[in-house]
Amino acid sequence: MTKKINLKTTFLLLITLNCFTSVQAGFKPLPKWMKTAVFYQIYPQSFKDTNGDGIGDIPGIIEKLDYIKWLGCNVVWLNPCFESAFQDAGYDVIDYYKVASRYGTNDDLKRLFLEAHKRNMRVCLDLVAGHTSIESKWFKESQKREKNEYTDRYIWTNDSTIKPEKFVSGTFERNGTYMKNFFDCQPALNYGYGQPDPKCPWEEPVTADGPMKTRRELMNIMDYWMGMGCDGFRVDMAGSLVKKDPDLTETTNLWRYIRTHFQDKFPEGILLAEWGNPQLAVKVGFMMDFIIHLRKSGYDTMFFNNVGTYRRDTCYFDVKGIGTPDYFIKNLTTQLSAVGENGYICVPTANHDYQRPCCGDRNTLPQLKAAMTFFMTLPGIPLVYYGDEIGMRFIDGLPNKEGSQLTKGNRAGSRTPMQWDGSANAGFSSGKSSSLYLPIDSLTDRPTVETEKKDPSSLLLFTKKLIALRNKYPALGSRGEIKFLQSKENSYPLIYERKYGTESFLIVINPAGKKVTVSVVYDKTVKKVTPVLGILKGENVLYKKGELKVIASPVSYGVYKID
Ligand code: NOJ
Ligand code: CA
């Protein structure tokens, strides 16, 4: 199929990053190290078990820091590791000042910070700011009849028969129902209401005593771990703390206050949001936010097929080749220009809440390399979700583990043990009842780090090369511009330019199982097109008088340097 694309219908999306606003009004600048950050997300229970209890632990993470560094990643983000009831895998915290004993001790975590810093790496923790476990001491105190320090730290109605939406009833000493934040076992901490309704006395203004104390406590928790050597936080459900705040006025006041104090004390520390809308998150005061499955980002239209936590009939990265990247591109480019240099976006390979790239019938090496090429050549900060670098599969049909099951689907399939070596469960004691996720015993052909390290054609070594390229060329790095050369008529292949100063790269990715040939306008004088990585070669991209002819074989990808 050869189609010449009409200039009029070709849409060129140019992102001109605003180079004049490197300091957002009112804030200290972003730590410089963010510019070259490459994240590696670790789900601690499934990463590396060192004491044979079948649960990953902090000593295991320390043991694998050299591996993460070897891959090219320099920042680790750990899913929650504090004392928890584990009804939502650690997102239901019991004690924010104590590492869960199954992962080790506070000293182990302190040692992790230290060992990371020795290697010029950094560690961010997950800060579950919006809710605790129903089993936390704070909540237990809060449900008491007598007024005490914690009475107003949660949101309680004043009558157990009043149950507005999201409120939960139970057997409590006090007469009331409480507001939840996610699952019923996760009562919302009280940060107050942006627009409290005087008819509902539990809707307190943000300046009330309870909300102010909650805010102070959150800042104490942050100070405590930063003092131990932590490098920053990913804030869970970051936009949800202040209730009924449609214009985000009070949410903004809250985070501006926290960021200002945080940066006064820890100018190198970072604050990341789990929001799903970087332009809002950054405006509010966060330094980075994720483009993920949340908030109609278009991520789903790129990667979610008919298997996984969230399902679709088809998507762009599918051999059927009937998807379109338009929606994702539109959101990405809007977000990038809105965020400018005030923050970063991050489009992760996956996370613990949704499916991995290796999912359903997207499971071959070329398919996974095509997806990895995409993730590692986007602007912003890249993130490798543990195991995606070796092509670990999203495993369907697992039982509910520690709250992995949602109404829409199960998250357990993305949370299985890291496949270090060929032994059953690779460092996770097989057969032990405490072992969290044991399905991989039954899988044959599962990739492991051990085998992929030795295989020159592996996804692991390919990912390492992609990260190295990013680190070498600013055009491929976080602040390089992106310009899509996509046409509405020809959704495949995906073609985009990355550029920084005079340096330019071209990326071609064809997830479709059929050969596609397109010509796109390329308004630039090109002397040389040099393939640097991928299966597409010199003959696949031909430049002639302001136009690129791209011949992409089925399921192919290539990174080219343009001179
Ligand atoms: C988002 C987290 O990523 C998810 O795993 C968790 O269940 C909810 N927030 C509730 O904390
Ligand atoms: Ca262990």
Coordinates of C-alpha atoms and ligand atoms in Angstrom, one line a residue:
M1 CA 0.0 0.0 0.0
T2 CA 1.5 3.3 -1.1
K3 CA -0.3 6.5 -0.5
K4 CA 0.8 10.0 -1.0
I5 CA -0.5 12.2 1.7
N6 CA -2.1 15.5 0.8
L7 CA -0.3 18.3 2.5
K8 CA -3.6 19.9 3.6
T9 CA -4.7 16.8 5.5
T10 CA -1.4 16.1 7.1
F11 CA -1.4 17.4 10.6
L12 CA 1.9 18.4 12.0
L13 CA 1.9 18.8 15.7
L14 CA 4.8 20.9 16.9
I15 CA 5.5 21.2 20.5
T16 CA 7.5 24.2 21.3
L17 CA 8.6 23.9 24.8
N18 CA 8.7 27.2 26.6
C19 CA 12.3 27.8 27.4
F20 CA 11.7 31.0 29.3
T21 CA 9.8 29.7 32.3
S22 CA 12.2 27.4 34.0
V23 CA 11.0 28.5 37.4
Q24 CA 7.3 28.3 38.1
A25 CA 6.0 31.4 39.8
G26 CA 6.3 31.2 43.6
F27 CA 8.3 27.9 43.6
K28 CA 11.9 27.0 44.0
P29 CA 13.2 25.4 40.7
L30 CA 12.8 21.8 40.0
P31 CA 15.8 19.7 41.1
K32 CA 18.2 19.6 38.2
W33 CA 18.7 15.9 38.5
M34 CA 15.1 15.3 37.3
K35 CA 16.2 16.2 33.7
T36 CA 18.1 12.9 33.4
A37 CA 15.9 10.8 35.7
V38 CA 14.9 7.3 34.4
F39 CA 12.5 5.6 36.8
Y40 CA 12.2 2.0 37.8
Q41 CA 9.1 1.1 39.7
I42 CA 9.3 -1.7 42.3
Y43 CA 6.4 -3.5 43.8
P44 CA 8.2 -4.6 46.9
Q45 CA 6.2 -7.7 47.7
S46 CA 7.1 -9.2 44.3
F47 CA 10.6 -8.0 43.6
K48 CA 13.2 -10.0 45.4
D49 CA 12.8 -12.2 48.5
T50 CA 16.0 -12.7 50.5
N51 CA 14.8 -14.6 53.6
G52 CA 12.7 -17.3 52.0
D53 CA 9.4 -16.2 53.3
G54 CA 8.0 -15.9 49.8
I55 CA 7.6 -12.1 50.0
G56 CA 9.9 -9.6 48.5
D57 CA 11.9 -7.4 50.9
I58 CA 14.1 -4.3 51.2
P59 CA 17.3 -6.3 51.5
G60 CA 16.2 -7.8 48.1
I61 CA 15.9 -4.4 46.6
I62 CA 19.3 -3.4 47.9
E63 CA 20.7 -6.6 46.3
K64 CA 19.3 -5.6 42.9
L65 CA 20.3 -1.9 42.8
D66 CA 23.3 -2.8 40.7
Y67 CA 21.0 -4.5 38.2
I68 CA 18.7 -1.4 38.0
K69 CA 21.7 0.8 37.5
W70 CA 23.2 -1.5 34.9
L71 CA 19.9 -1.2 33.0
G72 CA 20.3 2.6 33.0
C73 CA 17.6 3.6 35.5
N74 CA 18.6 5.9 38.3
V75 CA 15.5 6.5 40.4
V76 CA 13.5 3.8 42.2
W77 CA 9.9 4.4 43.1
L78 CA 8.7 1.9 45.7
N79 CA 5.0 1.1 46.1
P80 CA 4.0 1.5 49.8
C81 CA 6.2 -0.3 52.2
F82 CA 4.8 0.8 55.6
E83 CA 2.9 -1.2 58.2
S84 CA -0.4 -2.1 56.6
A85 CA -3.5 -4.3 56.9
F86 CA -2.7 -5.3 53.3
Q87 CA -6.3 -5.2 52.2
D88 CA -5.1 -2.9 49.3
A89 CA -1.5 -4.2 49.0
G90 CA -0.1 -1.5 51.3
Y91 CA -2.3 1.4 50.2
D92 CA -4.1 0.9 53.5
V93 CA -1.5 2.2 55.9
I94 CA -1.5 1.5 59.7
D95 CA 1.7 3.2 60.6
Y96 CA 3.4 5.8 58.4
Y97 CA 6.5 5.8 60.5
K98 CA 7.3 2.1 60.4
V99 CA 8.3 -0.2 57.6
A100 CA 6.1 -3.3 57.3
S101 CA 7.9 -6.1 59.1
R102 CA 7.5 -8.4 56.1
Y103 CA 9.7 -6.0 54.1
G104 CA 12.3 -5.4 56.9
T105 CA 13.0 -2.6 59.3
N106 CA 13.3 1.2 59.2
D107 CA 17.1 0.7 59.3
D108 CA 16.8 -1.5 56.1
L109 CA 15.0 1.3 54.4
K110 CA 17.6 3.8 55.6
R111 CA 20.3 1.5 54.2
L112 CA 18.5 1.3 50.9
F113 CA 18.6 5.2 50.6
L114 CA 22.3 5.1 51.5
E115 CA 23.2 2.3 49.1
A116 CA 21.2 4.0 46.3
H117 CA 23.1 7.3 46.9
K118 CA 26.4 5.5 46.8
R119 CA 25.5 4.5 43.3
N120 CA 24.3 8.0 42.4
M121 CA 20.7 6.7 42.4
R122 CA 17.7 7.9 44.2
V123 CA 14.7 6.4 46.0
C124 CA 11.1 7.8 46.1
L125 CA 8.4 6.4 48.4
D126 CA 4.7 6.1 47.9
L127 CA 2.9 8.5 50.1
V128 CA -0.7 7.5 50.7
A129 CA -1.8 10.9 51.8
G130 CA -5.6 10.7 51.4
H131 CA -6.5 7.7 53.6
T132 CA -5.3 5.2 56.2
S133 CA -6.3 1.7 57.0
I134 CA -9.4 1.2 59.0
E135 CA -7.1 -0.6 61.4
S136 CA -4.8 2.4 62.0
K137 CA -4.5 3.7 65.6
W138 CA -5.7 7.1 64.3
F139 CA -8.9 5.7 63.0
K140 CA -9.5 3.5 66.0
E141 CA -9.2 6.6 68.2
S142 CA -11.4 8.6 65.8
Q143 CA -14.4 6.3 66.1
K144 CA -14.5 6.7 69.9
R145 CA -17.3 8.5 71.6
E146 CA -15.1 10.8 73.7
K147 CA -13.5 13.6 71.9
N148 CA -9.8 13.1 71.4
E149 CA -6.9 14.1 69.2
Y150 CA -8.2 12.1 66.2
T151 CA -11.9 12.9 66.4
D152 CA -11.8 15.2 63.4
R153 CA -8.9 13.7 61.5
Y154 CA -11.5 11.7 59.4
I155 CA -14.8 12.8 57.9
W156 CA -17.7 11.7 60.1
T157 CA -21.3 12.5 59.8
N158 CA -23.0 13.3 63.1
D159 CA -25.7 10.6 62.8
S160 CA -25.3 7.0 61.8
T161 CA -28.5 7.1 59.8
I162 CA -27.0 9.8 57.5
K163 CA -25.0 8.2 54.7
P164 CA -24.2 10.4 51.8
E165 CA -22.4 8.9 48.8
K166 CA -19.0 7.4 49.6
F167 CA -19.9 7.2 53.3
V168 CA -19.7 3.9 55.1
S169 CA -21.6 2.7 58.2
G170 CA -20.4 0.2 60.8
T171 CA -20.3 -0.6 64.5
F172 CA -18.7 2.4 66.0
E173 CA -18.7 4.0 69.4
R174 CA -19.5 7.4 67.9
N175 CA -22.8 8.1 66.2
G176 CA -21.9 8.6 62.6
T177 CA -20.7 7.2 59.3
Y178 CA -17.3 7.8 57.8
M179 CA -16.2 8.8 54.3
K180 CA -14.0 6.4 52.4
N181 CA -11.5 7.3 49.8
F182 CA -11.2 4.1 47.8
F183 CA -12.1 0.8 49.3
D184 CA -14.4 0.7 52.4
C185 CA -11.3 -0.2 54.5
Q186 CA -9.7 3.1 53.5
P187 CA -11.3 6.0 55.5
A188 CA -10.5 9.4 54.0
L189 CA -8.3 11.6 56.1
N190 CA -9.9 15.0 56.7
Y191 CA -8.2 17.8 54.8
G192 CA -11.4 19.8 54.7
Y193 CA -13.8 20.9 52.0
G194 CA -13.2 23.5 49.3
Q195 CA -16.8 24.5 49.3
P196 CA -18.4 23.2 52.5
D197 CA -22.1 23.1 52.7
P198 CA -23.2 24.7 56.0
K199 CA -26.1 22.2 56.2
C200 CA -23.6 19.4 56.5
P201 CA -21.5 20.0 59.6
W202 CA -19.0 17.3 58.7
E203 CA -18.0 19.4 55.7
E204 CA -15.4 21.5 57.4
P205 CA -13.4 24.3 55.8
V206 CA -9.8 23.5 55.2
T207 CA -8.8 25.9 58.0
A208 CA -10.6 23.9 60.7
D209 CA -8.6 22.3 63.4
G210 CA -8.9 18.7 62.2
P211 CA -7.8 19.5 58.6
M212 CA -4.9 21.7 59.7
K213 CA -3.7 18.9 62.0
T214 CA -4.0 16.3 59.2
R215 CA -1.9 18.6 57.0
R216 CA 0.8 19.0 59.7
E217 CA 0.9 15.2 60.2
L218 CA 1.4 14.6 56.5
M219 CA 4.3 17.1 56.5
N220 CA 5.8 15.4 59.6
I221 CA 5.7 12.0 57.8
M222 CA 7.5 13.6 54.8
D223 CA 10.1 15.2 57.0
Y224 CA 10.7 11.9 58.9
W225 CA 11.5 9.9 55.7
M226 CA 13.4 12.8 54.0
G227 CA 15.5 13.0 57.2
M228 CA 16.3 9.3 56.8
G229 CA 17.6 9.9 53.2
C230 CA 14.5 9.5 51.1
D231 CA 14.5 11.5 47.8
G232 CA 10.9 12.3 47.4
F233 CA 7.3 11.0 47.1
R234 CA 4.8 9.8 44.6
V235 CA 1.5 11.0 46.2
D236 CA -1.3 8.6 45.9
M237 CA -4.6 10.0 44.5
A238 CA -3.0 13.5 44.8
G239 CA -6.0 15.4 43.6
S240 CA -8.4 13.8 46.0
L241 CA -7.4 15.3 49.4
V242 CA -9.6 18.3 49.6
K243 CA -13.2 17.4 49.1
K244 CA -15.8 19.3 47.0
D245 CA -13.2 21.5 45.4
P246 CA -14.3 21.8 41.8
D247 CA -12.0 24.7 40.9
L248 CA -9.1 23.2 42.9
T249 CA -8.6 26.4 44.8
E250 CA -8.0 24.8 48.2
T251 CA -6.2 21.8 46.7
T252 CA -3.8 24.3 45.1
N253 CA -3.4 26.1 48.4
L254 CA -2.7 22.9 50.2
W255 CA 0.0 21.6 47.8
R256 CA 1.6 25.0 47.3
Y257 CA 2.0 25.2 51.0
I258 CA 3.4 21.7 51.3
R259 CA 5.7 22.1 48.3
T260 CA 7.1 25.5 49.6
H261 CA 7.9 24.1 53.0
F262 CA 9.2 20.8 51.5
Q263 CA 11.6 22.7 49.1
D264 CA 12.8 25.0 51.8
K265 CA 14.0 22.0 53.7
F266 CA 14.8 19.6 50.9
P267 CA 15.6 21.5 47.7
E268 CA 16.7 18.3 46.0
G269 CA 13.5 16.4 46.9
I270 CA 10.8 15.7 44.5
L271 CA 7.0 15.6 44.7
L272 CA 5.2 13.5 42.1
A273 CA 1.5 13.2 41.6
E274 CA -0.7 10.2 40.8
W275 CA -3.3 12.4 39.1
G276 CA -3.4 11.4 35.5
N277 CA -3.6 15.0 34.3
P278 CA -0.1 16.6 34.3
Q279 CA -1.3 20.1 33.4
L280 CA -3.5 20.2 36.5
A281 CA -1.0 18.4 38.8
V282 CA 1.8 20.7 37.8
K283 CA -0.3 23.8 38.2
V284 CA -1.2 22.7 41.7
G285 CA 2.5 22.3 42.6
F286 CA 3.6 18.8 41.6
M287 CA 6.8 18.3 39.7
M288 CA 5.7 15.3 37.6
D289 CA 2.5 13.4 36.8
F290 CA 1.7 10.3 34.9
I291 CA -0.2 9.8 31.7
I292 CA -1.7 6.4 32.5
H293 CA -5.1 4.6 32.5
L294 CA -6.8 7.4 34.4
R295 CA -8.8 10.3 33.2
K296 CA -9.3 9.7 29.5
S297 CA -5.6 10.2 28.6
G298 CA -5.8 8.0 25.6
Y299 CA -3.2 5.6 27.1
D300 CA -5.9 2.9 26.9
T301 CA -6.4 3.5 23.2
M302 CA -2.7 2.8 22.6
F303 CA -2.2 -0.3 24.8
F304 CA -5.3 -2.0 26.2
N305 CA -6.5 -5.1 24.3
N306 CA -9.0 -7.8 25.2
V307 CA -6.9 -9.2 28.1
G308 CA -5.9 -7.2 31.2
T309 CA -7.2 -5.3 34.1
Y310 CA -9.0 -2.9 31.7
R311 CA -10.2 -4.3 28.4
R312 CA -10.9 -3.0 24.9
D313 CA -11.6 -4.8 21.7
T314 CA -8.5 -3.3 20.0
C315 CA -5.9 -0.7 20.5
Y316 CA -3.1 1.0 18.4
F317 CA -0.4 -1.4 19.5
D318 CA -2.1 -4.4 18.0
V319 CA -1.3 -6.5 15.0
K320 CA -4.8 -6.0 13.6
G321 CA -3.6 -2.5 12.8
I322 CA -7.0 -0.9 13.1
G323 CA -6.3 1.5 16.0
T324 CA -5.5 5.2 15.9
P325 CA -3.0 7.2 17.9
D326 CA -4.8 10.5 17.4
Y327 CA -6.5 10.8 20.8
F328 CA -3.3 9.9 22.7
I329 CA -1.2 12.3 20.5
K330 CA -3.7 15.1 21.1
N331 CA -3.6 14.7 24.9
L332 CA 0.2 14.2 25.0
T333 CA 0.9 17.3 23.0
T334 CA -1.6 19.4 25.0
Q335 CA -0.1 18.2 28.2
L336 CA 3.4 18.9 27.1
S337 CA 2.8 22.4 26.0
A338 CA 0.7 23.2 29.1
V339 CA 3.4 21.8 31.5
G340 CA 6.3 23.4 29.7
E341 CA 9.3 23.5 31.9
N342 CA 7.4 23.8 35.1
G343 CA 7.3 20.0 35.5
Y344 CA 7.5 16.7 33.7
I345 CA 5.1 14.2 32.3
C346 CA 5.8 10.5 32.5
V347 CA 4.3 7.8 30.3
P348 CA 5.2 4.6 32.1
T349 CA 5.5 1.1 30.5
A350 CA 2.9 0.0 33.0
N351 CA 2.2 0.1 36.7
H352 CA 0.7 -2.1 39.5
D353 CA -2.8 -0.9 38.6
Y354 CA -3.1 -1.9 34.9
Q355 CA -1.8 -4.4 32.4
R356 CA 1.8 -4.7 31.2
P357 CA 2.7 -4.3 27.6
C358 CA 3.0 -8.1 27.2
C359 CA -0.6 -8.8 27.4
G360 CA -3.0 -11.1 25.4
D361 CA -1.8 -11.5 21.9
R362 CA 0.7 -8.7 22.1
N363 CA 3.4 -11.1 23.3
T364 CA 6.1 -11.5 20.6
L365 CA 9.6 -10.1 20.9
P366 CA 9.1 -7.6 17.9
Q367 CA 5.8 -6.4 19.4
L368 CA 7.3 -5.8 22.8
K369 CA 10.4 -4.1 21.2
A370 CA 8.0 -1.8 19.2
A371 CA 6.2 -0.9 22.4
M372 CA 9.5 -0.3 24.3
T373 CA 10.8 1.9 21.5
F374 CA 7.7 4.0 21.9
F375 CA 8.0 4.4 25.7
M376 CA 11.7 5.1 25.8
T377 CA 11.6 7.7 23.0
L378 CA 8.9 10.0 24.4
P379 CA 9.6 13.3 26.0
G380 CA 9.3 13.6 29.8
I381 CA 10.7 11.1 32.3
P382 CA 10.5 7.5 31.3
L383 CA 9.5 4.7 33.7
V384 CA 10.2 1.0 33.5
Y385 CA 7.7 -1.0 35.6
Y386 CA 9.7 -3.9 37.1
G387 CA 9.7 -6.9 34.7
D388 CA 8.6 -5.0 31.6
E389 CA 12.2 -4.8 30.5
I390 CA 12.3 -8.6 30.2
G391 CA 8.7 -8.8 28.8
M392 CA 7.0 -10.3 31.8
R393 CA 3.5 -11.2 30.9
F394 CA 0.2 -9.9 32.4
I395 CA -1.2 -13.1 33.8
D396 CA -4.9 -13.4 33.4
G397 CA -7.3 -15.3 35.7
L398 CA -5.4 -15.0 39.0
P399 CA -7.2 -15.0 42.3
N400 CA -7.7 -11.8 44.3
K401 CA -4.6 -11.0 46.2
E402 CA -4.6 -8.3 48.9
G403 CA -7.3 -6.2 47.2
S404 CA -6.0 -6.6 43.6
Q405 CA -9.6 -7.3 42.4
L406 CA -11.5 -4.2 41.3
T407 CA -15.0 -4.2 39.9
K408 CA -13.6 -3.7 36.4
G409 CA -10.8 -6.2 36.6
N410 CA -7.9 -7.8 38.4
R411 CA -4.6 -6.1 39.0
A412 CA -2.8 -9.3 40.2
G413 CA -1.7 -10.1 36.7
S414 CA 0.7 -7.2 36.7
R415 CA 2.0 -8.0 40.2
T416 CA 3.7 -11.4 39.9
P417 CA 7.2 -12.1 41.1
M418 CA 10.1 -10.7 39.2
Q419 CA 11.5 -13.4 37.0
W420 CA 15.1 -13.3 38.0
D421 CA 16.2 -16.8 37.0
G422 CA 15.0 -20.1 35.8
S423 CA 14.2 -21.6 39.1
A424 CA 10.6 -21.9 40.1
N425 CA 9.4 -18.5 41.3
A426 CA 12.9 -17.1 41.0
G427 CA 13.8 -16.3 44.5
F428 CA 10.3 -16.7 45.9
S429 CA 9.9 -19.8 47.9
S430 CA 7.5 -21.9 45.9
G431 CA 4.7 -23.6 47.7
K432 CA 4.9 -21.5 50.9
S433 CA 1.5 -20.3 51.9
S434 CA 2.8 -16.8 52.5
S435 CA 4.1 -16.5 49.0
L436 CA 2.0 -13.8 47.4
Y437 CA 1.9 -14.6 43.8
L438 CA 2.7 -18.1 42.7
P439 CA 1.3 -18.6 39.2
I440 CA 4.5 -18.6 37.3
D441 CA 5.3 -22.2 38.3
S442 CA 2.9 -23.3 35.7
L443 CA 4.3 -21.1 32.9
T444 CA 6.8 -22.4 30.4
D445 CA 8.7 -20.1 28.1
R446 CA 8.8 -17.4 30.7
P447 CA 11.6 -14.9 30.2
T448 CA 14.1 -14.4 32.9
V449 CA 16.8 -11.8 33.5
E450 CA 19.4 -14.5 33.6
T451 CA 18.6 -15.7 30.1
E452 CA 18.0 -12.3 28.6
K453 CA 21.3 -10.9 29.9
K454 CA 23.1 -13.5 27.7
D455 CA 20.9 -13.1 24.6
P456 CA 22.0 -10.3 22.4
S457 CA 18.6 -10.1 20.8
S458 CA 16.7 -9.9 24.1
L459 CA 14.2 -7.2 25.1
L460 CA 16.3 -6.6 28.1
L461 CA 19.4 -5.6 26.2
F462 CA 17.3 -3.7 23.7
T463 CA 15.7 -1.7 26.5
K464 CA 19.2 -1.0 27.9
K465 CA 20.3 0.3 24.5
L466 CA 17.2 2.5 24.2
I467 CA 17.9 4.1 27.7
A468 CA 21.6 4.6 26.8
L469 CA 20.5 6.4 23.6
R470 CA 18.2 8.7 25.6
N471 CA 21.0 9.4 28.0
K472 CA 23.5 10.1 25.2
Y473 CA 21.3 12.4 23.0
P474 CA 19.3 15.3 24.6
A475 CA 17.0 15.2 21.5
L476 CA 15.8 11.8 22.8
G477 CA 15.8 13.0 26.4
S478 CA 13.2 14.5 28.7
R479 CA 13.3 18.0 27.3
G480 CA 13.6 17.2 23.6
E481 CA 10.7 18.4 21.5
I482 CA 8.4 16.0 19.8
K483 CA 6.7 16.5 16.4
F484 CA 4.3 13.9 15.1
L485 CA 4.4 13.4 11.3
Q486 CA 1.2 11.4 11.5
S487 CA -1.5 11.6 9.0
K488 CA -5.2 11.2 9.6
E489 CA -5.6 8.8 6.7
N490 CA -2.6 6.7 7.6
S491 CA -2.6 5.8 11.3
Y492 CA 0.2 3.4 10.7
P493 CA 3.1 3.6 11.1
L494 CA 3.7 6.0 13.9
I495 CA 6.3 8.6 12.8
Y496 CA 7.7 11.3 15.0
E497 CA 10.7 13.6 15.2
R498 CA 12.6 14.3 18.5
K499 CA 14.7 17.4 18.5
Y500 CA 16.9 19.5 20.7
G501 CA 18.9 22.4 19.3
T502 CA 20.4 21.2 16.1
E503 CA 20.1 17.5 16.9
S504 CA 17.2 15.5 15.4
F505 CA 16.0 11.9 15.5
L506 CA 13.2 10.2 13.7
I507 CA 11.3 7.3 15.2
V508 CA 9.2 4.9 13.2
I509 CA 7.0 2.3 14.8
N510 CA 4.6 0.0 13.0
P511 CA 2.7 -2.2 15.5
A512 CA 0.4 -3.5 12.6
G513 CA 0.9 -7.0 11.3
K514 CA 1.0 -5.6 7.7
K515 CA 3.5 -3.7 5.7
V516 CA 2.8 0.0 5.3
T517 CA 4.3 2.6 3.0
V518 CA 3.6 6.3 3.5
S519 CA 5.1 9.6 2.4
V520 CA 5.0 12.4 4.9
V521 CA 6.0 16.0 4.6
Y522 CA 9.3 16.7 6.4
D523 CA 10.0 20.3 6.2
K524 CA 13.8 20.2 6.6
T525 CA 16.9 19.8 4.6
V526 CA 18.2 16.3 5.3
K527 CA 21.8 15.2 4.4
K528 CA 21.8 11.9 6.0
V529 CA 19.3 9.5 7.6
T530 CA 21.3 7.0 9.8
P531 CA 19.6 4.1 11.5
V532 CA 20.8 3.7 15.1
L533 CA 18.6 1.1 16.6
G534 CA 15.8 -1.2 15.6
I535 CA 14.9 -3.6 12.7
L536 CA 14.1 -0.9 10.2
K537 CA 17.2 0.1 8.2
G538 CA 18.4 2.8 5.9
E539 CA 16.3 1.7 2.9
N540 CA 13.1 1.9 5.0
V541 CA 13.2 5.7 5.3
L542 CA 14.0 7.7 2.2
Y543 CA 14.3 11.5 2.1
K544 CA 13.5 13.4 -1.1
K545 CA 12.8 17.1 -1.4
G546 CA 10.9 17.9 1.8
E547 CA 9.3 14.5 2.0
L548 CA 10.0 11.2 3.7
K549 CA 9.0 8.0 2.2
V550 CA 8.6 5.4 5.0
I551 CA 8.4 1.7 4.2
A552 CA 7.6 -0.2 7.4
S553 CA 7.5 -3.9 7.4
P554 CA 5.0 -5.7 9.6
V555 CA 5.6 -5.1 13.4
S556 CA 8.7 -3.0 13.0
Y557 CA 10.5 -0.1 14.7
G558 CA 13.5 2.0 14.1
V559 CA 15.3 5.0 15.6
Y560 CA 17.2 7.2 13.1
K561 CA 19.6 10.0 13.5
I562 CA 18.9 12.9 11.1
D563 CA 21.7 15.1 9.9
Ligands
NOJ1 C1 -3.9 4.3 43.5 C2 -3.0 3.2 43.7 O1 -2.1 3.1 42.6 C3 -3.8 1.9 43.8 O2 -3.0 0.8 43.8 C4 -4.6 2.0 45.1 O3 -5.5 0.9 45.1 C5 -5.4 3.3 45.1 N1 -4.7 4.4 44.7 C6 -6.0 3.5 46.5 O4 -4.9 3.9 47.4
CA2 CA 11.2 -11.9 52.3

